[in-house]
mmCIF file of C-alpha atoms in Angstrom:
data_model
loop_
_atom_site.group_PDB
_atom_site.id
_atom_site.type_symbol
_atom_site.label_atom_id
_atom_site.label_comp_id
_atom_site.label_asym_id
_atom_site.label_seq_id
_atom_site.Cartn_x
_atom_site.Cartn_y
_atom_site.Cartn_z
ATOM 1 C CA UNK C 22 32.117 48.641 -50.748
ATOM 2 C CA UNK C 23 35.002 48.660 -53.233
ATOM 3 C CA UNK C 24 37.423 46.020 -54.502
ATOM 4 C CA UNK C 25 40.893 47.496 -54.401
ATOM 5 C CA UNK C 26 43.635 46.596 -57.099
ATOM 6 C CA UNK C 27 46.925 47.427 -57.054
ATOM 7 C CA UNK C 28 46.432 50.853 -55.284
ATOM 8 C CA UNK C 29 43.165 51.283 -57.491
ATOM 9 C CA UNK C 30 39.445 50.703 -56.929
ATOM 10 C CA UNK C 31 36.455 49.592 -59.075
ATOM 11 C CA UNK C 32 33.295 48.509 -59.020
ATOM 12 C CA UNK C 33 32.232 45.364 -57.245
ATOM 13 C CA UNK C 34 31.243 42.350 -59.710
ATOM 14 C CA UNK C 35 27.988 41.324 -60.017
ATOM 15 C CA UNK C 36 28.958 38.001 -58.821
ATOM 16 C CA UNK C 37 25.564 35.488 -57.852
ATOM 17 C CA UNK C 38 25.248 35.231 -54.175
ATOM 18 C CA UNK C 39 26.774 38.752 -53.501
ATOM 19 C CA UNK C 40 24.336 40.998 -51.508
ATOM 20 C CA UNK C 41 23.408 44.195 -53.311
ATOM 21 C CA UNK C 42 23.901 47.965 -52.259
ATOM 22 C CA UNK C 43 21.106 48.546 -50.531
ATOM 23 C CA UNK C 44 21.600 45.089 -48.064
ATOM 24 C CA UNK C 45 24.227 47.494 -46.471
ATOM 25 C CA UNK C 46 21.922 49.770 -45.650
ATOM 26 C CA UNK C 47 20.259 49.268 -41.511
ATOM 27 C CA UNK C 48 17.158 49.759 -40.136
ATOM 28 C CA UNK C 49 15.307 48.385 -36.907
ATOM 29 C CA UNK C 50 11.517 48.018 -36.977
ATOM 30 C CA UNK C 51 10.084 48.607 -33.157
ATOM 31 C CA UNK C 52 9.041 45.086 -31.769
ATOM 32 C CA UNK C 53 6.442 45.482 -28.318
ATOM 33 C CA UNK C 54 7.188 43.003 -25.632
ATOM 34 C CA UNK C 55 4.510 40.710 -24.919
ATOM 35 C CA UNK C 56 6.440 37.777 -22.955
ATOM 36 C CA UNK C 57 6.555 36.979 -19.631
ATOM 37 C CA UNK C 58 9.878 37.342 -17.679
ATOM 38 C CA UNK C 59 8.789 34.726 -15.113
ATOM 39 C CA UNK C 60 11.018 31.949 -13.945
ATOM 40 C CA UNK C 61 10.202 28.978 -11.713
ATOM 41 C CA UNK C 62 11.367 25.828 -10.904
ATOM 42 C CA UNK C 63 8.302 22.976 -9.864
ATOM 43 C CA UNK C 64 9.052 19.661 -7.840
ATOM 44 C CA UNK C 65 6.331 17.191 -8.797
ATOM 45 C CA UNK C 66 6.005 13.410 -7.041
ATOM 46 C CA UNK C 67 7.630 10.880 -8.981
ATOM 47 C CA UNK C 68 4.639 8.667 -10.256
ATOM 48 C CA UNK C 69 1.871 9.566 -12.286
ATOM 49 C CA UNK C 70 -0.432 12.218 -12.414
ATOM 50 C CA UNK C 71 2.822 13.995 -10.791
ATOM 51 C CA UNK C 72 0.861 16.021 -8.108
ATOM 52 C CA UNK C 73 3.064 19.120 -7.710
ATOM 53 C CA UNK C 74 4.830 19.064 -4.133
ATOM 54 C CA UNK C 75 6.276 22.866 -4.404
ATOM 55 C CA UNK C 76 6.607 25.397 -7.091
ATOM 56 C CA UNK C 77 9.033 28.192 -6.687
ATOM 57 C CA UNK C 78 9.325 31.673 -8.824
ATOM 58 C CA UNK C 79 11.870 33.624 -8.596
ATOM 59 C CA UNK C 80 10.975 36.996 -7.160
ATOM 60 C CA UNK C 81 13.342 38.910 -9.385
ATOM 61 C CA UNK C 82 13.933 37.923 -12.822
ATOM 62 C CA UNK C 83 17.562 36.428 -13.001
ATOM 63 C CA UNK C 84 20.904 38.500 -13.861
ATOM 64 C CA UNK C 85 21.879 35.638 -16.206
ATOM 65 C CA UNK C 86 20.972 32.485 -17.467
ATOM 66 C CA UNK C 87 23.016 30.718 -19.333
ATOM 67 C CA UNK C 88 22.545 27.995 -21.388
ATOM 68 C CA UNK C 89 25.501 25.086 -22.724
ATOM 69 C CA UNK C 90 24.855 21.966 -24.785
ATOM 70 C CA UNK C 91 27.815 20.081 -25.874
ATOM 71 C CA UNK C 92 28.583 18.643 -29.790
ATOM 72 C CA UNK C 93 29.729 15.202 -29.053
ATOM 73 C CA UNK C 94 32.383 14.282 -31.781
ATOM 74 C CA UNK C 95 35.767 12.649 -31.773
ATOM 75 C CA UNK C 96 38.631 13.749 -33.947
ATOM 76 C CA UNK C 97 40.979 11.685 -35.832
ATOM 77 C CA UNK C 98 43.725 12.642 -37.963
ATOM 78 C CA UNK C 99 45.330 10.311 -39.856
ATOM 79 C CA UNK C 100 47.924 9.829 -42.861
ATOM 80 C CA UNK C 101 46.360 11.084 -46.264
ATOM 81 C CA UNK C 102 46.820 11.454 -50.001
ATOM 82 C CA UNK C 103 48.968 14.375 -51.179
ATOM 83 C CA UNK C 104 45.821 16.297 -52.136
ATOM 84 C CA UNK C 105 44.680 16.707 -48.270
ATOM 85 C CA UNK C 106 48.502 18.306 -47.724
ATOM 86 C CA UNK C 107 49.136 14.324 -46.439
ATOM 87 C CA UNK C 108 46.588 14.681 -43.562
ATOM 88 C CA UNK C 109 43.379 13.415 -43.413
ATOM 89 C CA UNK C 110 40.598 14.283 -40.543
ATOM 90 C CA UNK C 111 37.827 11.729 -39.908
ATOM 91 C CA UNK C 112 35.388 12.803 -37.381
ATOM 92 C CA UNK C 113 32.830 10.543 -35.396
ATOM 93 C CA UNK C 114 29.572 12.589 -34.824
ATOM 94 C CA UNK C 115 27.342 11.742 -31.933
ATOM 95 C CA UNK C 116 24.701 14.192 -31.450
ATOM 96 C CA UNK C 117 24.164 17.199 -28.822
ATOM 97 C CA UNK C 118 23.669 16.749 -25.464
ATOM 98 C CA UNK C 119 20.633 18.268 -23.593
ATOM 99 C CA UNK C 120 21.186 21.849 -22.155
ATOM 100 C CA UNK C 121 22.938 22.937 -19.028
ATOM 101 C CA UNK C 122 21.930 25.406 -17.376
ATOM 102 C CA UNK C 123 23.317 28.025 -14.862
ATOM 103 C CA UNK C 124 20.897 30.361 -13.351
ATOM 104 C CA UNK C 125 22.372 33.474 -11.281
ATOM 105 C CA UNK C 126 21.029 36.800 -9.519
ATOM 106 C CA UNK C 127 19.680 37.791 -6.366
ATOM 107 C CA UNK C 128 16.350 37.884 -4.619
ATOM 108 C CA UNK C 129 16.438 41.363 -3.766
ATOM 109 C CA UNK C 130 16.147 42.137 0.211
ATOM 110 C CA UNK C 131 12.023 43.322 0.135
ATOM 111 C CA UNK C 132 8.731 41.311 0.248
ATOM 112 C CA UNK C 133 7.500 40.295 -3.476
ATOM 113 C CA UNK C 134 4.207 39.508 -5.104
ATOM 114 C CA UNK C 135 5.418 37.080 -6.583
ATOM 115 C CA UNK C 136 4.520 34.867 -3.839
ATOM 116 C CA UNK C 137 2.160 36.899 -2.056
ATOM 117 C CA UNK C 138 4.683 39.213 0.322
ATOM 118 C CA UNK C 139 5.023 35.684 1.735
ATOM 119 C CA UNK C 140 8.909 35.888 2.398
ATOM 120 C CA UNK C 141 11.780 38.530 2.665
ATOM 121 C CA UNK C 142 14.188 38.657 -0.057
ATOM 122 C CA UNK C 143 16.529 36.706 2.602
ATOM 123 C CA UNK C 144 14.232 34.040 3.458
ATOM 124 C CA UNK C 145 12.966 33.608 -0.547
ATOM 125 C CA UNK C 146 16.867 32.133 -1.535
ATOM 126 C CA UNK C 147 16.727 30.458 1.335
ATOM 127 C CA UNK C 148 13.629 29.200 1.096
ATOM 128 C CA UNK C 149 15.125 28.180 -3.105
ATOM 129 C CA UNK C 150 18.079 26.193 -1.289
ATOM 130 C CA UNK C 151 15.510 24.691 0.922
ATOM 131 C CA UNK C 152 13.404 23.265 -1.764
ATOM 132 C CA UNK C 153 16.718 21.703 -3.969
ATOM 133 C CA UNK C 154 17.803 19.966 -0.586
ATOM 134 C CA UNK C 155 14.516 18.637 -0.341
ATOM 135 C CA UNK C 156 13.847 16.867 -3.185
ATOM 136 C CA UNK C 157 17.678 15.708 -3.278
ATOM 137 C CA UNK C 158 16.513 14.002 -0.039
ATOM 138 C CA UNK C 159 13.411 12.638 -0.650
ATOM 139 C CA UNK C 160 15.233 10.739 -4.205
ATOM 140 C CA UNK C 161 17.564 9.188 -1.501
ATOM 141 C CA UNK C 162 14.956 7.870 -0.054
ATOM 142 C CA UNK C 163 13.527 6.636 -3.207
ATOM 143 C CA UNK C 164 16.310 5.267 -3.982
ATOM 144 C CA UNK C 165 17.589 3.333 -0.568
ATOM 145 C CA UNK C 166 13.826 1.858 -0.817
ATOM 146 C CA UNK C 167 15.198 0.262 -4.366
ATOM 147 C CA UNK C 168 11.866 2.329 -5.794
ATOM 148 C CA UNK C 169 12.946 3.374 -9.967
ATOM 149 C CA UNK C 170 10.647 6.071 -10.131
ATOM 150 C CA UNK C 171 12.270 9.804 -8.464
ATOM 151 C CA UNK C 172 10.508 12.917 -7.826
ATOM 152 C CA UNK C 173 11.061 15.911 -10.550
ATOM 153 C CA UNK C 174 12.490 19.073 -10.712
ATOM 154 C CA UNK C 175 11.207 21.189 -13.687
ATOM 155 C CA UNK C 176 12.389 24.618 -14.571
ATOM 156 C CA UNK C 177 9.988 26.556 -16.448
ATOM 157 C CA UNK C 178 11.234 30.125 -18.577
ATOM 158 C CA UNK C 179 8.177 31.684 -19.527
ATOM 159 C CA UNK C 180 9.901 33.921 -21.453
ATOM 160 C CA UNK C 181 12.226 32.316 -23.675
ATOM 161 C CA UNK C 182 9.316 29.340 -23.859
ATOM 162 C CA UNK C 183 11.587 26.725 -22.333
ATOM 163 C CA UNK C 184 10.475 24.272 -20.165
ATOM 164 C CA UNK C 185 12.663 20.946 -18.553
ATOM 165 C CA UNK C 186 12.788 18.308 -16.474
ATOM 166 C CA UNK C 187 16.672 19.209 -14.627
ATOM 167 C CA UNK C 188 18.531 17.754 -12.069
ATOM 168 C CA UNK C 189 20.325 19.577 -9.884
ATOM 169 C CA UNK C 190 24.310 19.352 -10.142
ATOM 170 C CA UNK C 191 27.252 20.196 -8.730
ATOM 171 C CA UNK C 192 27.684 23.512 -6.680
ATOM 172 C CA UNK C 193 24.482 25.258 -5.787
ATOM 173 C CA UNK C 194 25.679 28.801 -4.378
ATOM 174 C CA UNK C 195 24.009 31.777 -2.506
ATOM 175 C CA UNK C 196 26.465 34.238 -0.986
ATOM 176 C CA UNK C 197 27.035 37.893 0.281
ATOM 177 C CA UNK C 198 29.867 40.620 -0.145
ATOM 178 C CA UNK C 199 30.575 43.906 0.666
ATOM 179 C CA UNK C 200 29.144 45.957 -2.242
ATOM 180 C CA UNK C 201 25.342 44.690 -1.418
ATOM 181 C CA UNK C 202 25.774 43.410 2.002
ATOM 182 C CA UNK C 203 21.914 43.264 2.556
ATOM 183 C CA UNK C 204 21.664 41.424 -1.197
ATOM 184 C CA UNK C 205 22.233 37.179 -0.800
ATOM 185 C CA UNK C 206 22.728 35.876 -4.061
ATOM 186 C CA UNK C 207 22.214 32.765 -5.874
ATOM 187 C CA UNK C 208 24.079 30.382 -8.736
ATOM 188 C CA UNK C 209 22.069 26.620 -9.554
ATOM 189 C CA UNK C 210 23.445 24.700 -11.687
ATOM 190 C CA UNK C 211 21.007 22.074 -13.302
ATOM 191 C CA UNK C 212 21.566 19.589 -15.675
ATOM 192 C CA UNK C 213 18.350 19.196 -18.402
ATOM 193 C CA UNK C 214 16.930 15.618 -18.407
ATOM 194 C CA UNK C 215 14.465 15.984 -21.417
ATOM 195 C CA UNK C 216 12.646 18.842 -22.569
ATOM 196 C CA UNK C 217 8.839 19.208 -21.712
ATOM 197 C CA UNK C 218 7.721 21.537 -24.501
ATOM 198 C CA UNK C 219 5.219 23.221 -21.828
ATOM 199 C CA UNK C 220 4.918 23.491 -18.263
ATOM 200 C CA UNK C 221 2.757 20.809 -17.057
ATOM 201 C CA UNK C 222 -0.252 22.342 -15.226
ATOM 202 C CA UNK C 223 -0.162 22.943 -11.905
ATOM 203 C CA UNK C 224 -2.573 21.049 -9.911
ATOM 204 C CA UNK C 225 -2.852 23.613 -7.132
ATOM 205 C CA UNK C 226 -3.539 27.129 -7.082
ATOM 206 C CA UNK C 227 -1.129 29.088 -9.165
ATOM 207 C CA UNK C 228 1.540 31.622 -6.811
ATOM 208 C CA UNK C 229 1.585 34.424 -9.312
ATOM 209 C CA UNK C 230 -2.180 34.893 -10.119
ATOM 210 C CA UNK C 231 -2.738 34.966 -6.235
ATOM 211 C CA UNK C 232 -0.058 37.341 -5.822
ATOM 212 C CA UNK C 233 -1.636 39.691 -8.361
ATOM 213 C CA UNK C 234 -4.780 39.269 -6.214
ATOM 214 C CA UNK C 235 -3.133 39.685 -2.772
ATOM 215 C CA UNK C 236 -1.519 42.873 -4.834
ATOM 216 C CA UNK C 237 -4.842 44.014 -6.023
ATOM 217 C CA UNK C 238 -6.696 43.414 -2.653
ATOM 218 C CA UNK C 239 -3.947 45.669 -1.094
ATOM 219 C CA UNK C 240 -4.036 48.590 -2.915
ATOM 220 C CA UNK C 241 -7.800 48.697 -3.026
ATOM 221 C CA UNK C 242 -7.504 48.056 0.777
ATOM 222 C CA UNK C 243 -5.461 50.768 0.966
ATOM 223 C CA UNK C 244 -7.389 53.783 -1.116
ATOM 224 C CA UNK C 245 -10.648 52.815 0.711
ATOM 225 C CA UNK C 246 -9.035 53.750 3.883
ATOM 226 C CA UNK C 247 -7.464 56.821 2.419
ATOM 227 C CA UNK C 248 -10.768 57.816 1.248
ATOM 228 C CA UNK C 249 -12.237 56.764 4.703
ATOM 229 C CA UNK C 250 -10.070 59.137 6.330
ATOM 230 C CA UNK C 251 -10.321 61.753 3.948
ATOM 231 C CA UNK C 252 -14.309 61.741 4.550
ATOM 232 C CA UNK C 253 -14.160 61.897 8.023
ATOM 233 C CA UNK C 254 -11.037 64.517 8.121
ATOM 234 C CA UNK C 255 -13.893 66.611 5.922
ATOM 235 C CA UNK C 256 -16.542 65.554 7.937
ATOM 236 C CA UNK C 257 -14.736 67.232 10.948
ATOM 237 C CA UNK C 258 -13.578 70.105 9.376
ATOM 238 C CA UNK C 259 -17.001 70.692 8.102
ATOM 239 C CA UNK C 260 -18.505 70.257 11.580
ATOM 240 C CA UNK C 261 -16.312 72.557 13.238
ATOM 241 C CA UNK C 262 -17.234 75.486 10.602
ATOM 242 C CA UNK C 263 -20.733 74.942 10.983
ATOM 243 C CA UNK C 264 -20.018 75.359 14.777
ATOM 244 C CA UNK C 265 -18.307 78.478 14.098
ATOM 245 C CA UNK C 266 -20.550 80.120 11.932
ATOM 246 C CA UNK C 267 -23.474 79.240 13.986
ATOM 247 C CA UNK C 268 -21.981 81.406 16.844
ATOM 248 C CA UNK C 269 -21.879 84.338 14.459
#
């Protein structure tokens, strides 16, 4: 980089602060990818040990998720001293709010391991809209019975490490159109209550490790029978060149 003077150039200064030559210079170093792109939301009762009601992973990790916190401050401008151009700005700071979060994509249209080739990619969003109405209903409930205490909604992102208690708000979308009509996709739109720092153990059996089993269990299911039948196709093929030989 140069420093350009009336139609001339020199030498940078060796000002303190200012990166040196080589700074300019970019590299990437190769970094493996160890984390888990698993998303799930868990509804847990409302009072204590919070027995988990339903967990729900999302078959196919999202398209997007975004996350919004707002900086709460209030701006005042008000008359000033000729130094400040006759304007001074006072500001009121307040903090940042916990995250929002939008979560968006599509559940694909096949069965997933993710919970066991239990559900269709169909029936696994609605099976997601389900599970929102549900606990919306039950904290009705909870709260026409004048009870404090409402049943959670956690949303865990194993791979970004971020775990919260959210609420859902405002629209909660799934949808078709015409370029994927056999694709229904989803938008949620939660609002973060606190954050959790780490999923709170399940206190049933976990979806994704019996997935990987019912996975597992399939595909050995399936070679043993491919072997099966390629012993007895041999078998027969054996038997009938015996038979044929033998009349020689």
């Amino acid at each position: 980089m140069t420093n350009f003077v009336a139609g001339k150039s020199s030498s940078p200064m060796a000002l303190p602060g200012v990166p040196s030559a080589q700074a300019q210079t970019y590299r990437t170093s190769a970094v493996p990818n160890m984390r888990k792109a698993i998303y799930r939301l868990a509804m847990r009762k409302p009072t204590a040990p919070y027995a988990l009601v339903h967990a729900y992973t999302f078959p196919i990790s999202p398209e997007s998720l975004r996350r919004k916190r707002m900086a709460l401050a209030q701006v005042y401008e008000t008359r000033g001293p000729a130094n400040t151009i006759g304007v001074t700005r006072v500001i009121d700071q307040y903090g940042m709010t916990p995250t929002t979060f939008v979560i968006e994509g599509t559940t694909g249209w096949q069965y997933h391991s993710t919970d066991g080739y239990q559900y269709t990619g169909l029936e696994s969003v609605q099976q997601a809209l389900i599970n929102l109405e549900q606990i919306m209903a039950l904290n009705v409930r909870q709260t026409d019975a004048l009870h404090d205490e409402l049943y959670l909604l956690e949303l865990y992102d194993y791979f970004m490490n971020d775990f919260w208690e959210v609420v859902p708000v405002g629209p909660q979308e799934i949808w078709q159109d015409q370029r994927q009509p056999l694709l229904t996709r989803y938008r949620f739109n939660f609002e973060g209550l606190r954050y959790l720092g780490a999923p709170t153990n399940p206190t049933t059996s976990d979806p994704i490790a019996a997935a990987f089993s019912t996975a597992v269990s399939s595909v050995q299911e399936t070679v043993n029978n491919a072997i099966t039948g390629v012993e007895s196709l041999y078998g027969s093929a054996q038997s009938v060149v015996s038979a044929a030989v033998g009349r020689l």
